[in-house]
Amino acid sequence: AQSVTQPDIHITVSEGASLELRCNYSYGATPYLFWYVQSPGQGLQLLLKYFSGDTLVQGIKGFEAEFKRSQSSFNLRKPSVHWSDAAEYFCAVGATGGNTPLVFGKGTRLSVIA
Amino acid sequence: DAGVTQSPTHLIKTRGQQVTLRCSPKSGHDTVSWYQQALGQGPQFIFQYYEEEERQRGNFPDRFSGHQFPNYSSELNVNALLLGDSALYLCASSLGPGASYGYTFGSGTRLTVV
């Protein structure tokens, strides 16, 4: 079964600084990978997804993520963080083929300071 | 194009009571998955419904049950509520039971058990 590890529980960055959130997955084949964002008390919004092909994927709100098979990672990046990016970020993995559901990491809380 | 709609948004119940949560999937989606998100945690998979049948189930007791209707909407029922059932319950819809197209999430139902 697939699993996801987000090593950082909480990250604080200054507004305008770059951001990288880490995600490591465990799965025997090439997975489907997702990043979701959750504002307080809200549901999850999809930022971007990787299915196949180009390992650098672009998402909404200026986010991008890079799939690195050798490192089993799918890190989320943004070159310049805005105060409105403060939220909880979840990485999720899905199995290719079959009908297994998405499995989520425990999340990384992002705080943005002036 | 309506997204995923969940009702109610908030709910307070007493230990031992029963609760029903409702979900209408995004237009064009035929599969509904339910997740439980405890405070400070990532979403945990409860079960998934496709073609009016439970297709996958996570590690949740039988007190958690569900249903899917012919119009693809779904209900989550929890019997004999425990304090530990307090959480945000998220409904996600998708086209088919696999992860191929990703999931669209609703805003959730916040359940508080007192």
mmCIF file with all atom_site columns, C-alpha atoms in Angstrom:
data_model
loop_
_atom_site.group_PDB
_atom_site.id
_atom_site.type_symbol
_atom_site.label_atom_id
_atom_site.label_alt_id
_atom_site.label_comp_id
_atom_site.label_asym_id
_atom_site.label_entity_id
_atom_site.label_seq_id
_atom_site.pdbx_PDB_ins_code
_atom_site.Cartn_x
_atom_site.Cartn_y
_atom_site.Cartn_z
_atom_site.occupancy
_atom_site.B_iso_or_equiv
_atom_site.pdbx_formal_charge
_atom_site.auth_seq_id
_atom_site.auth_comp_id
_atom_site.auth_asym_id
_atom_site.auth_atom_id
_atom_site.pdbx_PDB_model_num
ATOM 1   C CA . ALA A 1 1   ? 0.000   0.000  0.000   1.00 0.00 ? 1   ALA A CA 1
ATOM 2   C CA . GLN A 1 2   ? 1.139   3.507  -0.681  1.00 0.00 ? 2   GLN A CA 1
ATOM 3   C CA . SER A 1 3   ? 2.113   6.014  2.007   1.00 0.00 ? 3   SER A CA 1
ATOM 4   C CA . VAL A 1 4   ? 3.220   9.637  2.261   1.00 0.00 ? 4   VAL A CA 1
ATOM 5   C CA . THR A 1 5   ? 5.602   11.390 4.610   1.00 0.00 ? 5   THR A CA 1
ATOM 6   C CA . GLN A 1 6   ? 5.735   15.133 5.049   1.00 0.00 ? 6   GLN A CA 1
ATOM 7   C CA . PRO A 1 7   ? 8.765   15.653 7.288   1.00 0.00 ? 7   PRO A CA 1
ATOM 8   C CA . ASP A 1 8   ? 8.032   19.253 8.249   1.00 0.00 ? 8   ASP A CA 1
ATOM 9   C CA . ILE A 1 9   ? 5.099   19.846 10.562  1.00 0.00 ? 9   ILE A CA 1
ATOM 10  C CA . HIS A 1 10  ? 5.405   23.633 10.522  1.00 0.00 ? 10  HIS A CA 1
ATOM 11  C CA . ILE A 1 11  ? 7.402   26.046 8.378   1.00 0.00 ? 11  ILE A CA 1
ATOM 12  C CA . THR A 1 12  ? 7.667   29.811 8.725   1.00 0.00 ? 12  THR A CA 1
ATOM 13  C CA . VAL A 1 13  ? 8.872   31.974 5.856   1.00 0.00 ? 13  VAL A CA 1
ATOM 14  C CA . SER A 1 14  ? 9.056   35.677 5.244   1.00 0.00 ? 14  SER A CA 1
ATOM 15  C CA . GLU A 1 15  ? 6.808   37.247 2.674   1.00 0.00 ? 15  GLU A CA 1
ATOM 16  C CA . GLY A 1 16  ? 8.633   37.388 -0.650  1.00 0.00 ? 16  GLY A CA 1
ATOM 17  C CA . ALA A 1 17  ? 10.974  34.541 0.245   1.00 0.00 ? 17  ALA A CA 1
ATOM 18  C CA . SER A 1 18  ? 11.064  31.262 -1.620  1.00 0.00 ? 18  SER A CA 1
ATOM 19  C CA . LEU A 1 19  ? 9.344   28.154 -0.323  1.00 0.00 ? 19  LEU A CA 1
ATOM 20  C CA . GLU A 1 20  ? 9.909   24.430 -0.569  1.00 0.00 ? 20  GLU A CA 1
ATOM 21  C CA . LEU A 1 21  ? 7.669   21.877 1.148   1.00 0.00 ? 21  LEU A CA 1
ATOM 22  C CA . ARG A 1 22  ? 8.903   18.318 1.231   1.00 0.00 ? 22  ARG A CA 1
ATOM 23  C CA . CYS A 1 23  ? 6.974   15.180 0.379   1.00 0.00 ? 23  CYS A CA 1
ATOM 24  C CA . ASN A 1 24  ? 8.253   11.619 0.223   1.00 0.00 ? 24  ASN A CA 1
ATOM 25  C CA . TYR A 1 25  ? 6.104   8.752  -0.897  1.00 0.00 ? 25  TYR A CA 1
ATOM 26  C CA . SER A 1 26  ? 6.242   4.988  -0.779  1.00 0.00 ? 26  SER A CA 1
ATOM 27  C CA . TYR A 1 27  ? 4.818   3.031  -3.671  1.00 0.00 ? 27  TYR A CA 1
ATOM 28  C CA . GLY A 1 28  ? 6.104   0.198  -5.807  1.00 0.00 ? 28  GLY A CA 1
ATOM 29  C CA . ALA A 1 29  ? 5.451   1.811  -9.158  1.00 0.00 ? 29  ALA A CA 1
ATOM 30  C CA . THR A 1 30  ? 5.123   5.322  -10.532 1.00 0.00 ? 30  THR A CA 1
ATOM 31  C CA . PRO A 1 31  ? 2.306   6.881  -8.563  1.00 0.00 ? 31  PRO A CA 1
ATOM 32  C CA . TYR A 1 32  ? -0.136  9.651  -9.106  1.00 0.00 ? 32  TYR A CA 1
ATOM 33  C CA . LEU A 1 33  ? 0.927   12.568 -6.913  1.00 0.00 ? 33  LEU A CA 1
ATOM 34  C CA . PHE A 1 34  ? -1.023  15.555 -5.701  1.00 0.00 ? 34  PHE A CA 1
ATOM 35  C CA . TRP A 1 35  ? -0.629  18.679 -3.608  1.00 0.00 ? 35  TRP A CA 1
ATOM 36  C CA . TYR A 1 36  ? -3.660  20.154 -1.885  1.00 0.00 ? 36  TYR A CA 1
ATOM 37  C CA . VAL A 1 37  ? -4.006  23.320 0.192   1.00 0.00 ? 37  VAL A CA 1
ATOM 38  C CA . GLN A 1 38  ? -6.412  23.829 3.071   1.00 0.00 ? 38  GLN A CA 1
ATOM 39  C CA . SER A 1 39  ? -7.288  27.162 4.630   1.00 0.00 ? 39  SER A CA 1
ATOM 40  C CA . PRO A 1 40  ? -8.549  27.096 8.229   1.00 0.00 ? 40  PRO A CA 1
ATOM 41  C CA . GLY A 1 41  ? -11.927 25.407 8.536   1.00 0.00 ? 41  GLY A CA 1
ATOM 42  C CA . GLN A 1 42  ? -12.126 24.757 4.806   1.00 0.00 ? 42  GLN A CA 1
ATOM 43  C CA . GLY A 1 43  ? -11.949 21.791 2.479   1.00 0.00 ? 43  GLY A CA 1
ATOM 44  C CA . LEU A 1 44  ? -9.005  20.869 0.295   1.00 0.00 ? 44  LEU A CA 1
ATOM 45  C CA . GLN A 1 45  ? -8.169  22.681 -2.905  1.00 0.00 ? 45  GLN A CA 1
ATOM 46  C CA . LEU A 1 46  ? -6.047  20.997 -5.552  1.00 0.00 ? 46  LEU A CA 1
ATOM 47  C CA . LEU A 1 47  ? -2.848  22.904 -6.325  1.00 0.00 ? 47  LEU A CA 1
ATOM 48  C CA . LEU A 1 48  ? -1.305  20.549 -8.857  1.00 0.00 ? 48  LEU A CA 1
ATOM 49  C CA . LYS A 1 49  ? -0.959  16.907 -9.845  1.00 0.00 ? 49  LYS A CA 1
ATOM 50  C CA . TYR A 1 50  ? 1.525   14.599 -11.500 1.00 0.00 ? 50  TYR A CA 1
ATOM 51  C CA . PHE A 1 51  ? 0.437   11.652 -13.572 1.00 0.00 ? 51  PHE A CA 1
ATOM 52  C CA . SER A 1 52  ? 3.242   11.074 -16.061 1.00 0.00 ? 52  SER A CA 1
ATOM 53  C CA . GLY A 1 53  ? 5.547   12.844 -18.483 1.00 0.00 ? 53  GLY A CA 1
ATOM 54  C CA . ASP A 1 54  ? 7.336   16.044 -17.573 1.00 0.00 ? 54  ASP A CA 1
ATOM 55  C CA . THR A 1 55  ? 8.566   15.737 -14.007 1.00 0.00 ? 55  THR A CA 1
ATOM 56  C CA . LEU A 1 56  ? 8.136   19.451 -13.311 1.00 0.00 ? 56  LEU A CA 1
ATOM 57  C CA . VAL A 1 57  ? 4.476   20.347 -13.026 1.00 0.00 ? 57  VAL A CA 1
ATOM 58  C CA . GLN A 1 58  ? 2.924   23.760 -12.746 1.00 0.00 ? 58  GLN A CA 1
ATOM 59  C CA . GLY A 1 59  ? -0.073  24.479 -10.618 1.00 0.00 ? 59  GLY A CA 1
ATOM 60  C CA . ILE A 1 60  ? -2.311  27.283 -9.541  1.00 0.00 ? 60  ILE A CA 1
ATOM 61  C CA . LYS A 1 61  ? -1.263  30.294 -7.489  1.00 0.00 ? 61  LYS A CA 1
ATOM 62  C CA . GLY A 1 62  ? 2.303   30.170 -8.813  1.00 0.00 ? 62  GLY A CA 1
ATOM 63  C CA . PHE A 1 63  ? 3.166   26.792 -7.276  1.00 0.00 ? 63  PHE A CA 1
ATOM 64  C CA . GLU A 1 64  ? 5.193   24.080 -8.946  1.00 0.00 ? 64  GLU A CA 1
ATOM 65  C CA . ALA A 1 65  ? 6.380   20.626 -7.919  1.00 0.00 ? 65  ALA A CA 1
ATOM 66  C CA . GLU A 1 66  ? 9.054   18.282 -9.158  1.00 0.00 ? 66  GLU A CA 1
ATOM 67  C CA . PHE A 1 67  ? 8.766   14.512 -9.240  1.00 0.00 ? 67  PHE A CA 1
ATOM 68  C CA . LYS A 1 68  ? 12.063  12.775 -8.505  1.00 0.00 ? 68  LYS A CA 1
ATOM 69  C CA . ARG A 1 69  ? 11.735  9.031  -8.888  1.00 0.00 ? 69  ARG A CA 1
ATOM 70  C CA . SER A 1 70  ? 15.212  8.311  -7.523  1.00 0.00 ? 70  SER A CA 1
ATOM 71  C CA . GLN A 1 71  ? 14.392  10.108 -4.292  1.00 0.00 ? 71  GLN A CA 1
ATOM 72  C CA . SER A 1 72  ? 10.701  9.111  -4.111  1.00 0.00 ? 72  SER A CA 1
ATOM 73  C CA . SER A 1 73  ? 9.941   12.772 -3.642  1.00 0.00 ? 73  SER A CA 1
ATOM 74  C CA . PHE A 1 74  ? 7.462   15.322 -4.896  1.00 0.00 ? 74  PHE A CA 1
ATOM 75  C CA . ASN A 1 75  ? 8.443   18.637 -3.340  1.00 0.00 ? 75  ASN A CA 1
ATOM 76  C CA . LEU A 1 76  ? 6.309   21.734 -3.684  1.00 0.00 ? 76  LEU A CA 1
ATOM 77  C CA . ARG A 1 77  ? 7.952   25.058 -4.473  1.00 0.00 ? 77  ARG A CA 1
ATOM 78  C CA . LYS A 1 78  ? 7.071   28.686 -4.889  1.00 0.00 ? 78  LYS A CA 1
ATOM 79  C CA . PRO A 1 79  ? 9.619   31.387 -5.768  1.00 0.00 ? 79  PRO A CA 1
ATOM 80  C CA . SER A 1 80  ? 7.991   34.198 -3.802  1.00 0.00 ? 80  SER A CA 1
ATOM 81  C CA . VAL A 1 81  ? 5.520   33.599 -1.004  1.00 0.00 ? 81  VAL A CA 1
ATOM 82  C CA . HIS A 1 82  ? 2.569   35.892 -0.354  1.00 0.00 ? 82  HIS A CA 1
ATOM 83  C CA . TRP A 1 83  ? 0.876   36.353 3.023   1.00 0.00 ? 83  TRP A CA 1
ATOM 84  C CA . SER A 1 84  ? -2.244  34.712 1.565   1.00 0.00 ? 84  SER A CA 1
ATOM 85  C CA . ASP A 1 85  ? -0.302  31.463 1.092   1.00 0.00 ? 85  ASP A CA 1
ATOM 86  C CA . ALA A 1 86  ? -0.438  30.796 4.830   1.00 0.00 ? 86  ALA A CA 1
ATOM 87  C CA . ALA A 1 87  ? -2.377  27.539 5.107   1.00 0.00 ? 87  ALA A CA 1
ATOM 88  C CA . GLU A 1 88  ? -1.995  23.796 5.572   1.00 0.00 ? 88  GLU A CA 1
ATOM 89  C CA . TYR A 1 89  ? -0.494  21.873 2.676   1.00 0.00 ? 89  TYR A CA 1
ATOM 90  C CA . PHE A 1 90  ? -1.083  18.184 2.048   1.00 0.00 ? 90  PHE A CA 1
ATOM 91  C CA . CYS A 1 91  ? 0.712   15.838 -0.274  1.00 0.00 ? 91  CYS A CA 1
ATOM 92  C CA . ALA A 1 92  ? -1.237  12.798 -1.494  1.00 0.00 ? 92  ALA A CA 1
ATOM 93  C CA . VAL A 1 93  ? -0.394  9.677  -3.445  1.00 0.00 ? 93  VAL A CA 1
ATOM 94  C CA . GLY A 1 94  ? -2.631  7.518  -5.578  1.00 0.00 ? 94  GLY A CA 1
ATOM 95  C CA . ALA A 1 95  ? -1.955  4.132  -7.099  1.00 0.00 ? 95  ALA A CA 1
ATOM 96  C CA . THR A 1 96  ? -1.779  3.822  -10.852 1.00 0.00 ? 96  THR A CA 1
ATOM 97  C CA . GLY A 1 97  ? -4.280  1.225  -11.957 1.00 0.00 ? 97  GLY A CA 1
ATOM 98  C CA . GLY A 1 98  ? -6.681  -0.345 -9.534  1.00 0.00 ? 98  GLY A CA 1
ATOM 99  C CA . ASN A 1 99  ? -9.162  1.513  -7.427  1.00 0.00 ? 99  ASN A CA 1
ATOM 100 C CA . THR A 1 100 ? -7.296  2.352  -4.251  1.00 0.00 ? 100 THR A CA 1
ATOM 101 C CA . PRO A 1 101 ? -8.098  5.772  -2.788  1.00 0.00 ? 101 PRO A CA 1
ATOM 102 C CA . LEU A 1 102 ? -5.815  8.729  -2.294  1.00 0.00 ? 102 LEU A CA 1
ATOM 103 C CA . VAL A 1 103 ? -3.563  8.519  0.740   1.00 0.00 ? 103 VAL A CA 1
ATOM 104 C CA . PHE A 1 104 ? -2.588  11.779 2.417   1.00 0.00 ? 104 PHE A CA 1
ATOM 105 C CA . GLY A 1 105 ? 0.355   12.915 4.441   1.00 0.00 ? 105 GLY A CA 1
ATOM 106 C CA . LYS A 1 106 ? -0.133  14.599 7.802   1.00 0.00 ? 106 LYS A CA 1
ATOM 107 C CA . GLY A 1 107 ? 0.394   18.025 6.326   1.00 0.00 ? 107 GLY A CA 1
ATOM 108 C CA . THR A 1 108 ? 2.742   20.975 6.687   1.00 0.00 ? 108 THR A CA 1
ATOM 109 C CA . ARG A 1 109 ? 1.480   24.181 8.200   1.00 0.00 ? 109 ARG A CA 1
ATOM 110 C CA . LEU A 1 110 ? 2.901   27.263 6.505   1.00 0.00 ? 110 LEU A CA 1
ATOM 111 C CA . SER A 1 111 ? 3.123   30.545 8.344   1.00 0.00 ? 111 SER A CA 1
ATOM 112 C CA . VAL A 1 112 ? 4.115   33.724 6.522   1.00 0.00 ? 112 VAL A CA 1
ATOM 113 C CA . ILE A 1 113 ? 5.635   36.655 8.380   1.00 0.00 ? 113 ILE A CA 1
ATOM 114 C CA . ALA A 1 114 ? 6.117   40.211 7.208   1.00 0.00 ? 114 ALA A CA 1
ATOM 115 C CA . ASP B 2 1   ? -20.896 24.107 -12.465 1.00 0.00 ? 1   ASP B CA 1
ATOM 116 C CA . ALA B 2 2   ? -21.456 23.242 -8.810  1.00 0.00 ? 2   ALA B CA 1
ATOM 117 C CA . GLY B 2 3   ? -18.619 21.679 -6.921  1.00 0.00 ? 3   GLY B CA 1
ATOM 118 C CA . VAL B 2 4   ? -18.981 19.217 -4.087  1.00 0.00 ? 4   VAL B CA 1
ATOM 119 C CA . THR B 2 5   ? -21.674 20.216 -1.620  1.00 0.00 ? 5   THR B CA 1
ATOM 120 C CA . GLN B 2 6   ? -21.766 18.955 1.955   1.00 0.00 ? 6   GLN B CA 1
ATOM 121 C CA . SER B 2 7   ? -24.412 19.426 4.610   1.00 0.00 ? 7   SER B CA 1
ATOM 122 C CA . PRO B 2 8   ? -24.642 20.424 7.332   1.00 0.00 ? 8   PRO B CA 1
ATOM 123 C CA . THR B 2 9   ? -21.555 22.584 7.761   1.00 0.00 ? 9   THR B CA 1
ATOM 124 C CA . HIS B 2 10  ? -21.485 22.207 11.531  1.00 0.00 ? 10  HIS B CA 1
ATOM 125 C CA . LEU B 2 11  ? -23.069 19.732 13.897  1.00 0.00 ? 11  LEU B CA 1
ATOM 126 C CA . ILE B 2 12  ? -23.001 19.132 17.636  1.00 0.00 ? 12  ILE B CA 1
ATOM 127 C CA . LYS B 2 13  ? -24.036 15.730 18.958  1.00 0.00 ? 13  LYS B CA 1
ATOM 128 C CA . THR B 2 14  ? -24.011 13.934 22.294  1.00 0.00 ? 14  THR B CA 1
ATOM 129 C CA . ARG B 2 15  ? -22.081 10.740 22.951  1.00 0.00 ? 15  ARG B CA 1
ATOM 130 C CA . GLY B 2 16  ? -24.082 7.683  21.976  1.00 0.00 ? 16  GLY B CA 1
ATOM 131 C CA . GLN B 2 17  ? -26.180 9.493  19.407  1.00 0.00 ? 17  GLN B CA 1
ATOM 132 C CA . GLN B 2 18  ? -26.269 8.827  15.700  1.00 0.00 ? 18  GLN B CA 1
ATOM 133 C CA . VAL B 2 19  ? -25.455 11.281 12.913  1.00 0.00 ? 19  VAL B CA 1
ATOM 134 C CA . THR B 2 20  ? -25.965 11.465 9.156   1.00 0.00 ? 20  THR B CA 1
ATOM 135 C CA . LEU B 2 21  ? -23.833 13.626 6.905   1.00 0.00 ? 21  LEU B CA 1
ATOM 136 C CA . ARG B 2 22  ? -24.686 14.323 3.282   1.00 0.00 ? 22  ARG B CA 1
ATOM 137 C CA . CYS B 2 23  ? -22.706 14.934 0.132   1.00 0.00 ? 23  CYS B CA 1
ATOM 138 C CA . SER B 2 24  ? -23.589 15.892 -3.424  1.00 0.00 ? 24  SER B CA 1
ATOM 139 C CA . PRO B 2 25  ? -20.743 15.261 -5.860  1.00 0.00 ? 25  PRO B CA 1
ATOM 140 C CA . LYS B 2 26  ? -19.468 17.587 -8.527  1.00 0.00 ? 26  LYS B CA 1
ATOM 141 C CA . SER B 2 27  ? -21.492 17.476 -11.714 1.00 0.00 ? 27  SER B CA 1
ATOM 142 C CA . GLY B 2 28  ? -20.266 14.629 -13.904 1.00 0.00 ? 28  GLY B CA 1
ATOM 143 C CA . HIS B 2 29  ? -18.623 12.708 -11.065 1.00 0.00 ? 29  HIS B CA 1
ATOM 144 C CA . ASP B 2 30  ? -19.903 9.275  -10.116 1.00 0.00 ? 30  ASP B CA 1
ATOM 145 C CA . THR B 2 31  ? -17.727 8.291  -7.174  1.00 0.00 ? 31  THR B CA 1
ATOM 146 C CA . VAL B 2 32  ? -17.771 9.579  -3.620  1.00 0.00 ? 32  VAL B CA 1
ATOM 147 C CA . SER B 2 33  ? -15.069 9.080  -1.016  1.00 0.00 ? 33  SER B CA 1
ATOM 148 C CA . TRP B 2 34  ? -15.325 10.064 2.642   1.00 0.00 ? 34  TRP B CA 1
ATOM 149 C CA . TYR B 2 35  ? -12.441 11.178 4.803   1.00 0.00 ? 35  TYR B CA 1
ATOM 150 C CA . GLN B 2 36  ? -12.127 11.999 8.483   1.00 0.00 ? 36  GLN B CA 1
ATOM 151 C CA . GLN B 2 37  ? -9.729  14.774 9.441   1.00 0.00 ? 37  GLN B CA 1
ATOM 152 C CA . ALA B 2 38  ? -8.972  15.095 13.121  1.00 0.00 ? 38  ALA B CA 1
ATOM 153 C CA . LEU B 2 39  ? -7.571  18.377 14.378  1.00 0.00 ? 39  LEU B CA 1
ATOM 154 C CA . GLY B 2 40  ? -3.990  18.835 13.231  1.00 0.00 ? 40  GLY B CA 1
ATOM 155 C CA . GLN B 2 41  ? -3.985  15.661 11.155  1.00 0.00 ? 41  GLN B CA 1
ATOM 156 C CA . GLY B 2 42  ? -4.214  14.706 7.515   1.00 0.00 ? 42  GLY B CA 1
ATOM 157 C CA . PRO B 2 43  ? -7.402  13.260 6.055   1.00 0.00 ? 43  PRO B CA 1
ATOM 158 C CA . GLN B 2 44  ? -7.948  9.577  6.824   1.00 0.00 ? 44  GLN B CA 1
ATOM 159 C CA . PHE B 2 45  ? -9.868  7.472  4.317   1.00 0.00 ? 45  PHE B CA 1
ATOM 160 C CA . ILE B 2 46  ? -13.144 6.049  5.610   1.00 0.00 ? 46  ILE B CA 1
ATOM 161 C CA . PHE B 2 47  ? -14.737 4.476  2.538   1.00 0.00 ? 47  PHE B CA 1
ATOM 162 C CA . GLN B 2 48  ? -15.581 4.979  -1.094  1.00 0.00 ? 48  GLN B CA 1
ATOM 163 C CA . TYR B 2 49  ? -18.824 4.468  -2.999  1.00 0.00 ? 49  TYR B CA 1
ATOM 164 C CA . TYR B 2 50  ? -19.156 3.728  -6.678  1.00 0.00 ? 50  TYR B CA 1
ATOM 165 C CA . GLU B 2 51  ? -22.185 2.362  -8.495  1.00 0.00 ? 51  GLU B CA 1
ATOM 166 C CA . GLU B 2 52  ? -24.094 2.471  -5.200  1.00 0.00 ? 52  GLU B CA 1
ATOM 167 C CA . GLU B 2 53  ? -21.732 -0.004 -3.570  1.00 0.00 ? 53  GLU B CA 1
ATOM 168 C CA . GLU B 2 54  ? -18.970 0.359  -1.017  1.00 0.00 ? 54  GLU B CA 1
ATOM 169 C CA . ARG B 2 55  ? -15.811 -0.353 -3.002  1.00 0.00 ? 55  ARG B CA 1
ATOM 170 C CA . GLN B 2 56  ? -13.017 0.404  -0.590  1.00 0.00 ? 56  GLN B CA 1
ATOM 171 C CA . ARG B 2 57  ? -12.896 0.802  3.157   1.00 0.00 ? 57  ARG B CA 1
ATOM 172 C CA . GLY B 2 58  ? -10.276 2.218  5.463   1.00 0.00 ? 58  GLY B CA 1
ATOM 173 C CA . ASN B 2 59  ? -9.538  1.218  9.027   1.00 0.00 ? 59  ASN B CA 1
ATOM 174 C CA . PHE B 2 60  ? -12.787 2.399  10.580  1.00 0.00 ? 60  PHE B CA 1
ATOM 175 C CA . PRO B 2 61  ? -15.237 0.411  12.726  1.00 0.00 ? 61  PRO B CA 1
ATOM 176 C CA . ASP B 2 62  ? -18.630 -0.764 11.558  1.00 0.00 ? 62  ASP B CA 1
ATOM 177 C CA . ARG B 2 63  ? -20.203 2.162  13.399  1.00 0.00 ? 63  ARG B CA 1
ATOM 178 C CA . PHE B 2 64  ? -19.308 4.073  10.246  1.00 0.00 ? 64  PHE B CA 1
ATOM 179 C CA . SER B 2 65  ? -21.582 3.205  7.353   1.00 0.00 ? 65  SER B CA 1
ATOM 180 C CA . GLY B 2 66  ? -22.659 4.840  4.159   1.00 0.00 ? 66  GLY B CA 1
ATOM 181 C CA . HIS B 2 67  ? -24.875 4.859  1.185   1.00 0.00 ? 67  HIS B CA 1
ATOM 182 C CA . GLN B 2 68  ? -24.835 6.105  -2.365  1.00 0.00 ? 68  GLN B CA 1
ATOM 183 C CA . PHE B 2 69  ? -27.994 7.010  -4.224  1.00 0.00 ? 69  PHE B CA 1
ATOM 184 C CA . PRO B 2 70  ? -28.781 6.645  -7.930  1.00 0.00 ? 70  PRO B CA 1
ATOM 185 C CA . ASN B 2 71  ? -28.026 10.349 -8.455  1.00 0.00 ? 71  ASN B CA 1
ATOM 186 C CA . TYR B 2 72  ? -24.499 9.678  -7.051  1.00 0.00 ? 72  TYR B CA 1
ATOM 187 C CA . SER B 2 73  ? -25.079 11.640 -3.853  1.00 0.00 ? 73  SER B CA 1
ATOM 188 C CA . SER B 2 74  ? -23.968 9.963  -0.669  1.00 0.00 ? 74  SER B CA 1
ATOM 189 C CA . GLU B 2 75  ? -24.544 9.785  3.062   1.00 0.00 ? 75  GLU B CA 1
ATOM 190 C CA . LEU B 2 76  ? -22.178 8.963  5.875   1.00 0.00 ? 76  LEU B CA 1
ATOM 191 C CA . ASN B 2 77  ? -23.752 7.545  9.031   1.00 0.00 ? 77  ASN B CA 1
ATOM 192 C CA . VAL B 2 78  ? -22.012 7.207  12.354  1.00 0.00 ? 78  VAL B CA 1
ATOM 193 C CA . ASN B 2 79  ? -23.699 5.290  15.186  1.00 0.00 ? 79  ASN B CA 1
ATOM 194 C CA . ALA B 2 80  ? -22.974 5.300  18.903  1.00 0.00 ? 80  ALA B CA 1
ATOM 195 C CA . LEU B 2 81  ? -20.894 8.471  18.689  1.00 0.00 ? 81  LEU B CA 1
ATOM 196 C CA . LEU B 2 82  ? -17.711 8.720  20.716  1.00 0.00 ? 82  LEU B CA 1
ATOM 197 C CA . LEU B 2 83  ? -15.838 11.840 21.750  1.00 0.00 ? 83  LEU B CA 1
ATOM 198 C CA . GLY B 2 84  ? -13.067 10.710 19.423  1.00 0.00 ? 84  GLY B CA 1
ATOM 199 C CA . ASP B 2 85  ? -15.383 10.992 16.438  1.00 0.00 ? 85  ASP B CA 1
ATOM 200 C CA . SER B 2 86  ? -15.145 14.767 16.681  1.00 0.00 ? 86  SER B CA 1
ATOM 201 C CA . ALA B 2 87  ? -13.511 15.835 13.427  1.00 0.00 ? 87  ALA B CA 1
ATOM 202 C CA . LEU B 2 88  ? -13.960 17.494 10.068  1.00 0.00 ? 88  LEU B CA 1
ATOM 203 C CA . TYR B 2 89  ? -15.594 15.043 7.692   1.00 0.00 ? 89  TYR B CA 1
ATOM 204 C CA . LEU B 2 90  ? -14.670 15.602 4.091   1.00 0.00 ? 90  LEU B CA 1
ATOM 205 C CA . CYS B 2 91  ? -16.444 14.310 1.046   1.00 0.00 ? 91  CYS B CA 1
ATOM 206 C CA . ALA B 2 92  ? -14.539 13.985 -2.209  1.00 0.00 ? 92  ALA B CA 1
ATOM 207 C CA . SER B 2 93  ? -15.934 13.162 -5.612  1.00 0.00 ? 93  SER B CA 1
ATOM 208 C CA . SER B 2 94  ? -14.186 11.790 -8.668  1.00 0.00 ? 94  SER B CA 1
ATOM 209 C CA . LEU B 2 95  ? -14.805 10.313 -12.074 1.00 0.00 ? 95  LEU B CA 1
ATOM 210 C CA . GLY B 2 96  ? -14.427 6.637  -11.312 1.00 0.00 ? 96  GLY B CA 1
ATOM 211 C CA . PRO B 2 97  ? -13.004 4.992  -8.212  1.00 0.00 ? 97  PRO B CA 1
ATOM 212 C CA . GLY B 2 98  ? -9.330  5.261  -9.111  1.00 0.00 ? 98  GLY B CA 1
ATOM 213 C CA . ALA B 2 99  ? -6.995  8.172  -8.555  1.00 0.00 ? 99  ALA B CA 1
ATOM 214 C CA . SER B 2 100 ? -6.549  8.904  -12.247 1.00 0.00 ? 100 SER B CA 1
ATOM 215 C CA . TYR B 2 101 ? -8.405  12.188 -12.249 1.00 0.00 ? 101 TYR B CA 1
ATOM 216 C CA . GLY B 2 102 ? -7.845  13.296 -8.702  1.00 0.00 ? 102 GLY B CA 1
ATOM 217 C CA . TYR B 2 103 ? -10.495 14.168 -6.214  1.00 0.00 ? 103 TYR B CA 1
ATOM 218 C CA . THR B 2 104 ? -12.589 17.300 -5.761  1.00 0.00 ? 104 THR B CA 1
ATOM 219 C CA . PHE B 2 105 ? -13.319 18.051 -2.122  1.00 0.00 ? 105 PHE B CA 1
ATOM 220 C CA . GLY B 2 106 ? -16.199 19.731 -0.402  1.00 0.00 ? 106 GLY B CA 1
ATOM 221 C CA . SER B 2 107 ? -15.758 22.192 2.456   1.00 0.00 ? 107 SER B CA 1
ATOM 222 C CA . GLY B 2 108 ? -16.549 19.528 5.009   1.00 0.00 ? 108 GLY B CA 1
ATOM 223 C CA . THR B 2 109 ? -18.852 19.000 7.964   1.00 0.00 ? 109 THR B CA 1
ATOM 224 C CA . ARG B 2 110 ? -17.434 19.881 11.363  1.00 0.00 ? 110 ARG B CA 1
ATOM 225 C CA . LEU B 2 111 ? -18.777 17.326 13.859  1.00 0.00 ? 111 LEU B CA 1
ATOM 226 C CA . THR B 2 112 ? -18.392 17.968 17.563  1.00 0.00 ? 112 THR B CA 1
ATOM 227 C CA . VAL B 2 113 ? -19.331 15.207 19.999  1.00 0.00 ? 113 VAL B CA 1
ATOM 228 C CA . VAL B 2 114 ? -19.900 16.318 23.595  1.00 0.00 ? 114 VAL B CA 1
#
